[in-house]
CSV table of C-alpha atoms and ligand atoms in Angstrom, one decimal:
chain,number,residue,atom,x,y,z
A,6,MET,CA,-86.6,38.8,-56.9
A,7,SER,CA,-84.8,37.4,-60.6
A,8,VAL,CA,-86.0,33.9,-61.4
A,9,SER,CA,-84.3,31.9,-64.1
A,10,VAL,CA,-85.7,28.7,-64.9
A,11,VAL,CA,-83.7,25.5,-66.2
A,12,ILE,CA,-85.0,22.9,-68.5
A,13,PRO,CA,-83.3,20.1,-69.6
A,14,ALA,CA,-84.1,19.0,-73.1
A,15,LEU,CA,-82.8,16.0,-74.7
A,16,ASP,CA,-84.8,15.4,-78.4
A,17,GLU,CA,-88.2,17.1,-77.2
A,18,GLN,CA,-89.0,19.3,-80.2
A,19,GLU,CA,-92.9,18.0,-80.7
A,20,PRO,CA,-93.3,19.8,-76.3
A,21,ILE,CA,-90.5,22.2,-75.6
A,22,ALA,CA,-92.2,25.3,-77.1
A,23,GLY,CA,-94.8,25.3,-75.8
A,24,VAL,CA,-93.1,24.1,-72.2
A,25,VAL,CA,-91.2,27.7,-72.8
A,26,ARG,CA,-94.2,29.6,-73.4
A,27,GLU,CA,-96.1,28.3,-70.5
A,28,CYS,CA,-93.3,29.5,-68.6
A,29,LEU,CA,-93.4,32.6,-69.8
A,30,VAL,CA,-96.7,33.2,-69.5
A,31,THR,CA,-96.9,33.1,-66.3
A,32,GLY,CA,-94.9,36.4,-65.7
A,33,VAL,CA,-92.8,34.3,-62.8
A,34,PRO,CA,-89.2,33.8,-64.5
A,35,ASP,CA,-86.5,36.9,-66.1
A,36,GLU,CA,-85.0,33.9,-68.2
A,37,VAL,CA,-85.6,30.4,-69.5
A,38,ILE,CA,-83.0,28.4,-70.1
A,39,VAL,CA,-83.1,25.1,-72.4
A,40,VAL,CA,-80.3,22.6,-72.1
A,41,ASP,CA,-80.2,20.7,-75.2
A,42,ASN,CA,-78.5,17.4,-74.5
A,43,GLY,CA,-77.0,17.0,-77.8
A,44,SER,CA,-80.7,16.6,-79.2
A,45,THR,CA,-80.9,15.4,-83.4
A,46,ASP,CA,-84.3,16.9,-83.7
A,47,ARG,CA,-85.0,20.7,-83.9
A,48,THR,CA,-85.4,20.9,-79.8
A,49,ALA,CA,-82.5,24.4,-79.8
A,50,GLU,CA,-84.1,25.7,-82.9
A,51,ARG,CA,-88.0,25.1,-81.8
A,52,ALA,CA,-87.0,26.3,-78.2
A,53,ARG,CA,-84.9,29.7,-79.2
A,54,GLU,CA,-88.3,30.4,-81.0
A,55,ALA,CA,-90.5,30.2,-78.3
A,56,GLY,CA,-88.0,32.5,-76.0
A,57,ALA,CA,-85.7,30.5,-74.1
A,58,ARG,CA,-81.6,30.5,-74.0
A,59,VAL,CA,-80.5,27.8,-75.5
A,60,VAL,CA,-77.3,26.6,-74.1
A,61,THR,CA,-75.8,22.7,-75.3
A,62,ALA,CA,-74.3,20.2,-72.5
A,63,PRO,CA,-73.3,16.6,-73.0
A,64,ARG,CA,-75.8,13.4,-72.3
A,65,GLY,CA,-77.2,13.7,-68.6
A,66,TYR,CA,-79.7,15.1,-66.6
A,67,GLY,CA,-77.4,16.6,-64.6
A,68,ARG,CA,-74.9,17.6,-66.6
A,69,ALA,CA,-77.7,19.9,-68.3
A,70,CYS,CA,-78.6,21.0,-64.9
A,71,ALA,CA,-75.3,22.5,-64.4
A,72,ALA,CA,-74.3,23.3,-67.4
A,73,GLY,CA,-78.3,25.1,-67.1
A,74,ILE,CA,-76.1,26.8,-63.6
A,75,ASP,CA,-73.1,28.0,-65.3
A,76,ALA,CA,-75.1,29.8,-67.9
A,77,LEU,CA,-77.4,31.7,-65.0
A,78,SER,CA,-77.5,35.0,-65.2
A,79,PRO,CA,-76.2,37.4,-63.4
A,80,GLU,CA,-79.0,39.0,-61.0
A,81,CYS,CA,-80.9,35.4,-60.9
A,82,GLU,CA,-81.5,34.9,-57.1
A,83,VAL,CA,-84.1,31.6,-57.9
A,84,VAL,CA,-83.5,29.2,-60.0
A,85,VAL,CA,-86.4,26.6,-61.0
A,86,PHE,CA,-85.7,23.0,-62.6
A,87,LEU,CA,-88.3,21.4,-64.6
A,88,ASP,CA,-88.8,18.4,-67.5
A,89,GLY,CA,-89.0,19.8,-71.1
A,90,ASP,CA,-91.4,17.1,-72.2
A,91,GLY,CA,-94.5,19.0,-71.2
A,92,SER,CA,-95.5,17.0,-68.1
A,93,ASP,CA,-94.9,19.2,-65.1
A,94,VAL,CA,-97.2,22.0,-65.3
A,95,PRO,CA,-95.4,25.9,-65.5
A,96,ALA,CA,-98.9,27.2,-64.0
A,97,PHE,CA,-97.6,26.2,-60.6
A,98,MET,CA,-94.3,27.9,-60.5
A,99,ASN,CA,-95.8,31.1,-58.8
A,100,ARG,CA,-96.4,28.5,-55.8
A,101,LEU,CA,-93.0,27.3,-55.7
A,102,VAL,CA,-91.5,30.4,-55.8
A,103,ASP,CA,-93.5,32.5,-53.6
A,104,PRO,CA,-91.9,30.7,-49.7
A,105,ILE,CA,-88.6,31.7,-51.8
A,106,ALA,CA,-89.4,35.2,-52.2
A,107,ARG,CA,-91.4,36.1,-49.2
A,108,GLY,CA,-88.0,34.1,-47.0
A,109,THR,CA,-89.5,31.9,-45.8
A,110,HIS,CA,-88.2,29.2,-47.4
A,111,ASP,CA,-84.9,27.7,-49.7
A,112,PHE,CA,-85.8,25.4,-51.6
A,113,VAL,CA,-89.3,24.2,-52.6
A,114,ILE,CA,-90.4,20.9,-54.2
A,115,GLY,CA,-93.3,19.6,-56.0
A,116,SER,CA,-94.8,16.6,-55.3
A,117,ARG,CA,-96.7,15.1,-58.3
A,118,THR,CA,-98.0,12.0,-55.8
A,119,ARG,CA,-100.0,14.5,-53.4
A,120,GLY,CA,-100.8,16.5,-56.5
A,121,GLN,CA,-103.8,15.7,-59.8
A,122,ARG,CA,-102.3,13.1,-61.9
A,123,GLU,CA,-103.4,12.5,-65.7
A,124,PRO,CA,-104.1,9.0,-66.0
A,125,GLY,CA,-101.1,7.1,-66.9
A,126,SER,CA,-98.6,10.2,-66.5
A,127,MET,CA,-96.8,8.4,-63.9
A,128,ASN,CA,-96.3,4.6,-63.9
A,129,LEU,CA,-96.4,2.7,-60.3
A,130,GLN,CA,-92.8,2.2,-60.2
A,131,GLN,CA,-92.1,6.3,-60.2
A,132,ILE,CA,-94.6,6.4,-57.4
A,133,LEU,CA,-92.9,3.5,-54.8
A,134,SER,CA,-89.6,4.8,-55.5
A,135,GLY,CA,-90.7,8.3,-54.6
A,136,ARG,CA,-92.1,8.0,-51.8
A,137,ILE,CA,-89.6,4.8,-50.4
A,138,ALA,CA,-86.8,7.4,-51.9
A,139,GLY,CA,-88.8,9.9,-49.4
A,140,LEU,CA,-88.8,7.7,-46.4
A,141,ILE,CA,-85.3,6.7,-46.3
A,142,LEU,CA,-84.7,10.7,-46.3
A,143,ARG,CA,-87.1,10.9,-43.2
A,144,LEU,CA,-85.2,8.0,-41.4
A,145,LEU,CA,-82.1,9.6,-42.4
A,146,TYR,CA,-82.0,13.2,-41.9
A,147,GLY,CA,-85.8,14.2,-40.5
A,148,VAL,CA,-87.0,15.3,-43.9
A,149,GLY,CA,-90.0,13.8,-45.2
A,150,TYR,CA,-90.7,14.0,-49.1
A,151,THR,CA,-93.5,12.3,-50.8
A,152,ASP,CA,-92.1,12.2,-54.9
A,153,MET,CA,-88.6,13.1,-56.5
A,154,CYS,CA,-89.9,15.5,-58.8
A,155,PRO,CA,-87.8,17.2,-61.4
A,156,PHE,CA,-89.8,20.3,-61.0
A,157,ARG,CA,-88.5,22.4,-58.0
A,158,ALA,CA,-87.6,26.3,-56.9
A,159,ILE,CA,-84.4,26.7,-55.1
A,160,ARG,CA,-82.7,29.4,-53.8
A,161,ARG,CA,-79.2,29.9,-56.3
A,162,ALA,CA,-76.3,30.7,-53.0
A,163,ALA,CA,-78.1,27.7,-51.3
A,164,LEU,CA,-77.7,25.4,-54.3
A,165,ALA,CA,-74.1,26.6,-54.9
A,166,LYS,CA,-73.4,25.6,-51.4
A,167,LEU,CA,-74.4,22.2,-52.0
A,168,LYS,CA,-71.7,21.4,-54.3
A,169,MET,CA,-73.6,19.3,-56.7
A,170,ARG,CA,-72.2,16.4,-58.4
A,171,GLU,CA,-74.0,13.7,-59.8
A,172,GLN,CA,-73.9,13.9,-63.5
A,173,THR,CA,-77.1,11.7,-64.9
A,174,TYR,CA,-80.3,10.8,-63.5
A,175,GLY,CA,-78.7,11.0,-59.4
A,176,TRP,CA,-79.1,15.0,-59.9
A,177,ASN,CA,-82.4,15.3,-58.4
A,178,LEU,CA,-82.5,12.8,-55.4
A,179,GLU,CA,-78.9,14.0,-54.4
A,180,MET,CA,-80.2,18.0,-54.5
A,181,GLN,CA,-82.8,16.1,-52.1
A,182,MET,CA,-80.2,14.8,-49.6
A,183,LYS,CA,-77.9,17.6,-49.3
A,184,ALA,CA,-80.6,20.0,-49.3
A,185,ALA,CA,-82.6,18.0,-45.8
A,186,ARG,CA,-78.2,18.0,-44.7
A,187,ALA,CA,-77.8,21.3,-44.9
A,188,ARG,CA,-80.6,22.0,-43.1
A,189,LEU,CA,-81.7,24.4,-45.4
A,190,ARG,CA,-85.6,25.1,-44.8
A,191,ILE,CA,-87.3,23.2,-47.3
A,192,LEU,CA,-90.7,22.8,-48.6
A,193,GLU,CA,-93.1,20.2,-50.3
A,194,VAL,CA,-96.5,21.3,-52.2
A,195,PRO,CA,-98.7,19.6,-54.3
A,196,VAL,CA,-98.2,19.8,-58.3
A,197,ASN,CA,-100.1,18.9,-60.9
A,198,HIS,CA,-98.7,16.4,-63.2
A,199,ARG,CA,-99.4,15.1,-67.1
A,200,ARG,CA,-98.7,12.9,-69.9
A,201,ARG,CA,-95.9,13.8,-71.5
A,202,ALA,CA,-96.7,16.5,-74.8
A,203,GLY,CA,-95.6,14.5,-77.6
A,204,GLY,CA,-92.0,12.8,-78.1
A,205,GLU,CA,-90.6,9.9,-76.4
A,206,SER,CA,-90.1,8.4,-73.2
A,207,LYS,CA,-86.4,8.1,-72.3
A,208,VAL,CA,-86.8,7.2,-68.9
A,209,SER,CA,-89.7,5.6,-67.5
A,210,GLY,CA,-91.3,4.5,-70.1
A,211,THR,CA,-88.3,2.1,-71.6
A,212,LEU,CA,-87.0,-0.9,-69.4
A,213,ARG,CA,-84.0,0.0,-70.5
A,214,GLY,CA,-84.2,3.7,-68.8
A,215,THR,CA,-86.3,2.2,-65.8
A,216,PHE,CA,-83.1,0.0,-65.0
A,217,VAL,CA,-80.6,2.8,-65.5
A,218,ALA,CA,-81.6,5.6,-63.9
A,219,GLY,CA,-82.9,3.1,-60.9
A,220,ALA,CA,-79.4,1.8,-60.5
A,221,ARG,CA,-77.9,5.3,-60.6
A,222,ILE,CA,-80.2,6.8,-58.1
A,223,MET,CA,-79.5,3.9,-55.8
A,224,ALA,CA,-75.9,4.7,-56.1
A,225,THR,CA,-76.6,8.3,-55.3
A,226,LEU,CA,-78.5,7.4,-52.3
A,227,VAL,CA,-75.4,5.2,-51.0
A,228,ARG,CA,-72.8,7.3,-51.8
A,229,VAL,CA,-74.4,10.9,-50.6
A,230,ALA,CA,-75.6,9.1,-47.2
A,231,PHE,CA,-72.1,7.9,-46.3
A,232,GLU,CA,-70.7,11.2,-47.4
A,233,ARG,CA,-69.3,13.6,-44.7
A,234,SER,CA,-71.0,16.8,-45.5
B,14,GTP,N1,-82.6,10.6,-71.0
B,14,GTP,C1,-82.3,11.7,-71.1
B,14,GTP,N2,-83.1,12.7,-70.6
B,14,GTP,C2,-82.6,13.9,-70.4
B,14,GTP,C3,-81.4,14.0,-71.4
B,14,GTP,N3,-81.2,15.4,-71.2
B,14,GTP,C4,-82.3,16.1,-70.4
B,14,GTP,N4,-83.1,14.9,-70.4
B,14,GTP,C5,-84.6,15.3,-70.7
B,14,GTP,O1,-85.2,15.4,-69.6
B,14,GTP,C6,-86.7,14.9,-68.8
B,14,GTP,C7,-86.8,13.8,-68.4
B,14,GTP,O2,-87.1,12.6,-69.0
B,14,GTP,P1,-88.5,12.2,-69.8
B,14,GTP,O3,-87.9,11.1,-71.2
B,14,GTP,O4,-89.0,12.9,-69.6
B,14,GTP,O5,-88.1,10.5,-68.6
B,14,GTP,P2,-89.3,10.8,-68.0
B,14,GTP,O6,-90.2,11.5,-67.0
B,14,GTP,O7,-88.8,9.3,-66.4
B,14,GTP,O8,-90.3,9.5,-68.7
B,14,GTP,P3,-91.5,9.8,-69.4
B,14,GTP,O9,-92.3,11.2,-68.9
B,14,GTP,O10,-92.6,9.0,-69.5
B,14,GTP,O11,-91.2,9.9,-71.3
B,14,GTP,C8,-86.7,15.5,-70.2
B,14,GTP,O12,-87.0,16.4,-70.9
B,14,GTP,C9,-85.7,14.7,-71.5
B,14,GTP,O13,-85.6,15.8,-72.3
B,14,GTP,C10,-80.6,13.0,-71.1
B,14,GTP,O14,-79.1,13.2,-71.1
B,14,GTP,N5,-81.5,11.6,-71.1
B,15,MG,MG1,-91.1,13.0,-68.7
């Protein structure tokens, strides 16, 4: 199966090359697309040097993912998403892609709370919000998640049908909700998680980032829960 990796990156010049290389050495992806969200540093250049194709998108995590999807090669059948800060562990990519390639699942998502976490790689509110969102989704759709992990793989055709709309931090949760609502065959697998490999935190490590992302995630939860499929 043809696999493409999409990596949203904003000012990640330190970690990005390592992330791209780690993806490529797995031998799983046919292409790695880094979506540069208007970085003011050398993220794009470093990503390109490491072997990625670079496309640009306006600020916003969801906008980055959408731009990555627009840029997929025509052959691509499976899309893998992961962060550009070196915190996700690309060595686990096989475990995410395999069940889709074997035809048993459509959406395979990592769970950092069930995997091994480097101390300090996730804070309490990230762990709790993933668990709580997972419980709410179990009540809504009968699908249990334990994390809103950015590292995930999905069949391209299934993703297209979800009609993703979130432009910022609601993107990850929106995909999980819509996948459950669409009755995709979903699997959650434990993945390890590290501290970011250099650079600065934009979300969980700052009070403002935490607040903005938290508000957006809650708004997404309410919007998608009440929306007709
Ligand atoms: N904040 C933000 N992050 C973006 C954007 N576009 C892409 N990203 C990337 O989204 C990923 C997640 O952001 P992080 O800053 O790592 O947020 P986090 O994982 O909650 O926090 P730390 O890992 O502690 O830094 C990183 O790869 C960012 O580079 C954007 O528009 N805003
Ligand atoms: Mg991070």
